[in-house]
CSV table of N, CA and C and ligand atoms in Angstrom, one decimal:
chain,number,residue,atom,x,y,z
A,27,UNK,N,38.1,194.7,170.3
A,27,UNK,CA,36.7,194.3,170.3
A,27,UNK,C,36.4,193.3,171.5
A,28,UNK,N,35.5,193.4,172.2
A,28,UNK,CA,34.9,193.0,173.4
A,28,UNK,C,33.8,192.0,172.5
A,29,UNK,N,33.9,190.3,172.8
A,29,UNK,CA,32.5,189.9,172.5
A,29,UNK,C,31.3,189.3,173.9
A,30,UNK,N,30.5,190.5,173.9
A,30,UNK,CA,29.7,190.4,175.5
A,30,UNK,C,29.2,189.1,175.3
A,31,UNK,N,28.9,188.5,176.5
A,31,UNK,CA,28.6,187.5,176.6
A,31,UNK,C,27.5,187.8,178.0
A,32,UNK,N,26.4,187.3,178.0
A,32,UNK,CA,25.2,186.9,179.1
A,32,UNK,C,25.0,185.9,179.7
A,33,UNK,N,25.2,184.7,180.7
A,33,UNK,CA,24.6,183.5,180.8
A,33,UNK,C,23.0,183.8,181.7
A,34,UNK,N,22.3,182.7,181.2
A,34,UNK,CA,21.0,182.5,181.6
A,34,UNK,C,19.9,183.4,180.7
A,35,UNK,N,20.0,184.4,180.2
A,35,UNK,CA,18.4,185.5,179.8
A,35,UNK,C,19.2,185.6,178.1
A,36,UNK,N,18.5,185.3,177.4
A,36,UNK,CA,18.6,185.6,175.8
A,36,UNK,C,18.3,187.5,176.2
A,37,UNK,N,19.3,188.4,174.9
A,37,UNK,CA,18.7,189.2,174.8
A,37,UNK,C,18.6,189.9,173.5
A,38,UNK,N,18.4,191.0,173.0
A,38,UNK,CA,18.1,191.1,172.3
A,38,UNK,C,19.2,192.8,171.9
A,39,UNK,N,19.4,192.7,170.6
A,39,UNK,CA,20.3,194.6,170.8
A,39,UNK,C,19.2,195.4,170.0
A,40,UNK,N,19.3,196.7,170.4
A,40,UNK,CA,18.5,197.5,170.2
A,40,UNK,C,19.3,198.4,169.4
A,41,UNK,N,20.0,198.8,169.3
A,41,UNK,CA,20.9,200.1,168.9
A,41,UNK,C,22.2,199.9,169.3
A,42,UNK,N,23.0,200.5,168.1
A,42,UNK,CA,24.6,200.3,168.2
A,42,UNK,C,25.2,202.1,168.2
A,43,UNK,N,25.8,202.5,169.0
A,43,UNK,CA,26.1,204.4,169.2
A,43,UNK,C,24.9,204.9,168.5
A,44,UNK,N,23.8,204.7,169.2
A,44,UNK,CA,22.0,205.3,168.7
A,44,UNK,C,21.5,204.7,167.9
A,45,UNK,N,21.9,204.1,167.0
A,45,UNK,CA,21.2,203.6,165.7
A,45,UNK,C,21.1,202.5,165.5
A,46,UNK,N,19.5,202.3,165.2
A,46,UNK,CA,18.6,201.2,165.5
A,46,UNK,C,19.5,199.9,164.6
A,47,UNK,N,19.4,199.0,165.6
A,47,UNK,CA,20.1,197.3,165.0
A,47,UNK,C,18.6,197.1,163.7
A,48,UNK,N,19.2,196.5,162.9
A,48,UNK,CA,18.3,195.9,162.1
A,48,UNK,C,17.4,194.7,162.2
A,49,UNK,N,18.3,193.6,162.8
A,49,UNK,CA,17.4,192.5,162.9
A,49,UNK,C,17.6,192.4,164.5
A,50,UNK,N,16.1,192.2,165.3
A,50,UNK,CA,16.2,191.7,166.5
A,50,UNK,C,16.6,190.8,167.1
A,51,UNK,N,17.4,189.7,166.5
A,51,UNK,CA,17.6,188.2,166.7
A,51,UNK,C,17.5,188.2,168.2
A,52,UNK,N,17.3,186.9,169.1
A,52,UNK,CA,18.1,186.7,170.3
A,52,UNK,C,19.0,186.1,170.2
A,53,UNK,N,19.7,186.4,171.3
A,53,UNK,CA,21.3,186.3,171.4
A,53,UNK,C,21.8,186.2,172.7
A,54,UNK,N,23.5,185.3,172.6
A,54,UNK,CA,23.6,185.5,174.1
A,54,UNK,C,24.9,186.4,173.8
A,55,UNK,N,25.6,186.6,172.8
A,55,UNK,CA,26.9,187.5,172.8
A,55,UNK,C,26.3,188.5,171.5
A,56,UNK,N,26.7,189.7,171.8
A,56,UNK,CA,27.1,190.6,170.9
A,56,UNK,C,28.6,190.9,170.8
A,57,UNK,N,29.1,191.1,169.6
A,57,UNK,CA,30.9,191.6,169.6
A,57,UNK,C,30.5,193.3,169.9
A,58,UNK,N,31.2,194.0,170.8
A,58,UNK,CA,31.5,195.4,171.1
A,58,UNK,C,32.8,195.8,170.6
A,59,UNK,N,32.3,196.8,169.3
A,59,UNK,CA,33.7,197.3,169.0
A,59,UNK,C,34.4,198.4,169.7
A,60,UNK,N,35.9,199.1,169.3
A,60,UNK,CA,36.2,200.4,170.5
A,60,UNK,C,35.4,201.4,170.5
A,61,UNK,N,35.1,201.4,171.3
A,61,UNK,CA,34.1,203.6,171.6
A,61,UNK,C,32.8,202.9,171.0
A,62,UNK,N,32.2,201.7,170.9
A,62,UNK,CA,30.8,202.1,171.0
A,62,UNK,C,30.3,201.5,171.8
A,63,UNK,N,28.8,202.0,171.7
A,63,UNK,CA,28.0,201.5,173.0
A,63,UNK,C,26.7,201.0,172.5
A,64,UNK,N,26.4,199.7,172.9
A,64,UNK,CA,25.1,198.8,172.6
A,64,UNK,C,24.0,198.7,173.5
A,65,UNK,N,22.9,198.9,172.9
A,65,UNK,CA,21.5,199.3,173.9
A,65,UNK,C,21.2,197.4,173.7
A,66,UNK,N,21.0,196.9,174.6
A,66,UNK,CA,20.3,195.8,174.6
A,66,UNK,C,18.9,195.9,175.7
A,67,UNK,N,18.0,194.5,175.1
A,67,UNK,CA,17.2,194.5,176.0
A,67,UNK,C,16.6,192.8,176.4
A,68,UNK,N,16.4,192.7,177.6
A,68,UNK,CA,17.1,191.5,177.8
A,68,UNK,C,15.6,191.2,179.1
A,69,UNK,N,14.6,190.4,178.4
A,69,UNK,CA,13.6,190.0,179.4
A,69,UNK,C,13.6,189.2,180.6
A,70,UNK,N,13.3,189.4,181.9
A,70,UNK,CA,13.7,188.5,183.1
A,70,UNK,C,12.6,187.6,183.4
A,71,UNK,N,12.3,186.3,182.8
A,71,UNK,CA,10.8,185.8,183.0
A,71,UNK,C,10.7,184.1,183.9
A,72,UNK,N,12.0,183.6,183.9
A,72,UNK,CA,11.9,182.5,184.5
A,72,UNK,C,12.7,182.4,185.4
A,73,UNK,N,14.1,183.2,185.8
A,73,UNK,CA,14.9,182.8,186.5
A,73,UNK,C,14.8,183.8,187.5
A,74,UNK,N,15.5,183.5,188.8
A,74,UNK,CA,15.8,184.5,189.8
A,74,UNK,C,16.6,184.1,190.8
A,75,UNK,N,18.0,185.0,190.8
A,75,UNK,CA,18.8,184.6,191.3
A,75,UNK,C,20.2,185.1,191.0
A,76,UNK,N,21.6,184.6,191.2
A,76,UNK,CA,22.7,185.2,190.5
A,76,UNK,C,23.3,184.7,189.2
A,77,UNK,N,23.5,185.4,188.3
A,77,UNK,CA,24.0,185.0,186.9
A,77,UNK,C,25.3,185.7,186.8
A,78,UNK,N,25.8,185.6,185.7
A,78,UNK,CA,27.0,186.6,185.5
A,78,UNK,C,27.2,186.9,183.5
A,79,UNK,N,27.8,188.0,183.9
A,79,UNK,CA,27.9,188.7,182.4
A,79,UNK,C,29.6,188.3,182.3
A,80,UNK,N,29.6,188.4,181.0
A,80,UNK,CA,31.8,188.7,180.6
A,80,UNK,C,32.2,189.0,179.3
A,81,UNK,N,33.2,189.5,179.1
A,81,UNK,CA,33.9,189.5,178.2
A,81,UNK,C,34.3,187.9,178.1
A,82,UNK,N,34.0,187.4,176.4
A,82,UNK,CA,34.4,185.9,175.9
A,82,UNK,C,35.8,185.9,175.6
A,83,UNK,N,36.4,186.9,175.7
A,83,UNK,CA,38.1,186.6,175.2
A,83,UNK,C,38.7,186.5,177.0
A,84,UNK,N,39.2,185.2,177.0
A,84,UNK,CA,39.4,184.3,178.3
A,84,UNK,C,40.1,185.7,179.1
A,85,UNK,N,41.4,186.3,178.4
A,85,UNK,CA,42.4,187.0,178.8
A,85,UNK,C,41.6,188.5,179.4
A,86,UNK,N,40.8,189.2,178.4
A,86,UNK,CA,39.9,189.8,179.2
A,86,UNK,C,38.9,189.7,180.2
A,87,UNK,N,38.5,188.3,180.1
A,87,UNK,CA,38.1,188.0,181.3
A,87,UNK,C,38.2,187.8,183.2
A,88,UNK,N,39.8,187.1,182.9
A,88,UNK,CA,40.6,187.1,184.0
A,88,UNK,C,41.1,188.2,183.9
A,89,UNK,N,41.4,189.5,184.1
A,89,UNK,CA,41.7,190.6,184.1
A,89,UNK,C,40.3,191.2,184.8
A,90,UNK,N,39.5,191.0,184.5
A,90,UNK,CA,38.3,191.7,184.9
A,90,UNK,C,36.9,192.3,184.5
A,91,UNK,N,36.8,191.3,183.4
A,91,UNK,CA,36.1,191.8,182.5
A,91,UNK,C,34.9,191.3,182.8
A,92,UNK,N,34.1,191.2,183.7
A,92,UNK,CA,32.9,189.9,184.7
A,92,UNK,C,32.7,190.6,185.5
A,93,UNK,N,31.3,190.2,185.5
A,93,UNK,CA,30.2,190.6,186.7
A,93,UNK,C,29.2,190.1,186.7
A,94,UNK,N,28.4,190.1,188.1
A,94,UNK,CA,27.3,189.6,188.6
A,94,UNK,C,26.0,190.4,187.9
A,95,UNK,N,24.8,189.6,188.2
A,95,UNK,CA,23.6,190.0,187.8
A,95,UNK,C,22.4,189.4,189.1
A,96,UNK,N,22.2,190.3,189.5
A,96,UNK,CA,20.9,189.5,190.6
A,96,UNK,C,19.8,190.0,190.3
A,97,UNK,N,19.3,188.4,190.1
A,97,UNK,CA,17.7,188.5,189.3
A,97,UNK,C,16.4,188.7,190.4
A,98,UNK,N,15.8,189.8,190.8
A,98,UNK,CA,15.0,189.1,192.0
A,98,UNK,C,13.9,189.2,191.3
A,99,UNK,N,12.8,188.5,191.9
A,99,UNK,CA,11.0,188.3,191.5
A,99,UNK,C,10.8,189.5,191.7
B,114,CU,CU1,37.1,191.7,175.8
């Protein structure tokens, strides 16, 4: 299990392997279990600039589990 992590933009999950999430909450981690795939949606309204996404489990992290996000206007 992967727990995604966002810094800077709350977002929201839409669907877990197609099927609709129940509650919209915002969020900045969702847990990703194996083989599925999570529709989020995630509004860009105040910031712009570079952020970064990751895997919360450190060890996946440093391995490679991180990336950039560039926010432009
Ligand atoms: Cu992970």
């Amino acid at each position: 299990d992967h727990p995604f992590h966002v810094h800077t933009n709350a977002f929201q999950v839409l669907s877990r392997n197609g099927k609709a999430e129940p509650y919209r909450a915002w969020k900045d981690v969702v847990l990703v279990r194996p083989g599925e795939t999570v529709l989020i949606r995630m509004p860009l309204r105040d910031f712009t600039g570079k952020t970064v996404y990751h895997c919360h489990i450190l060890d996946h992290e440093d391995l490679g589990m991180m990336g950039n996000l560039e926010i432009k206007a």
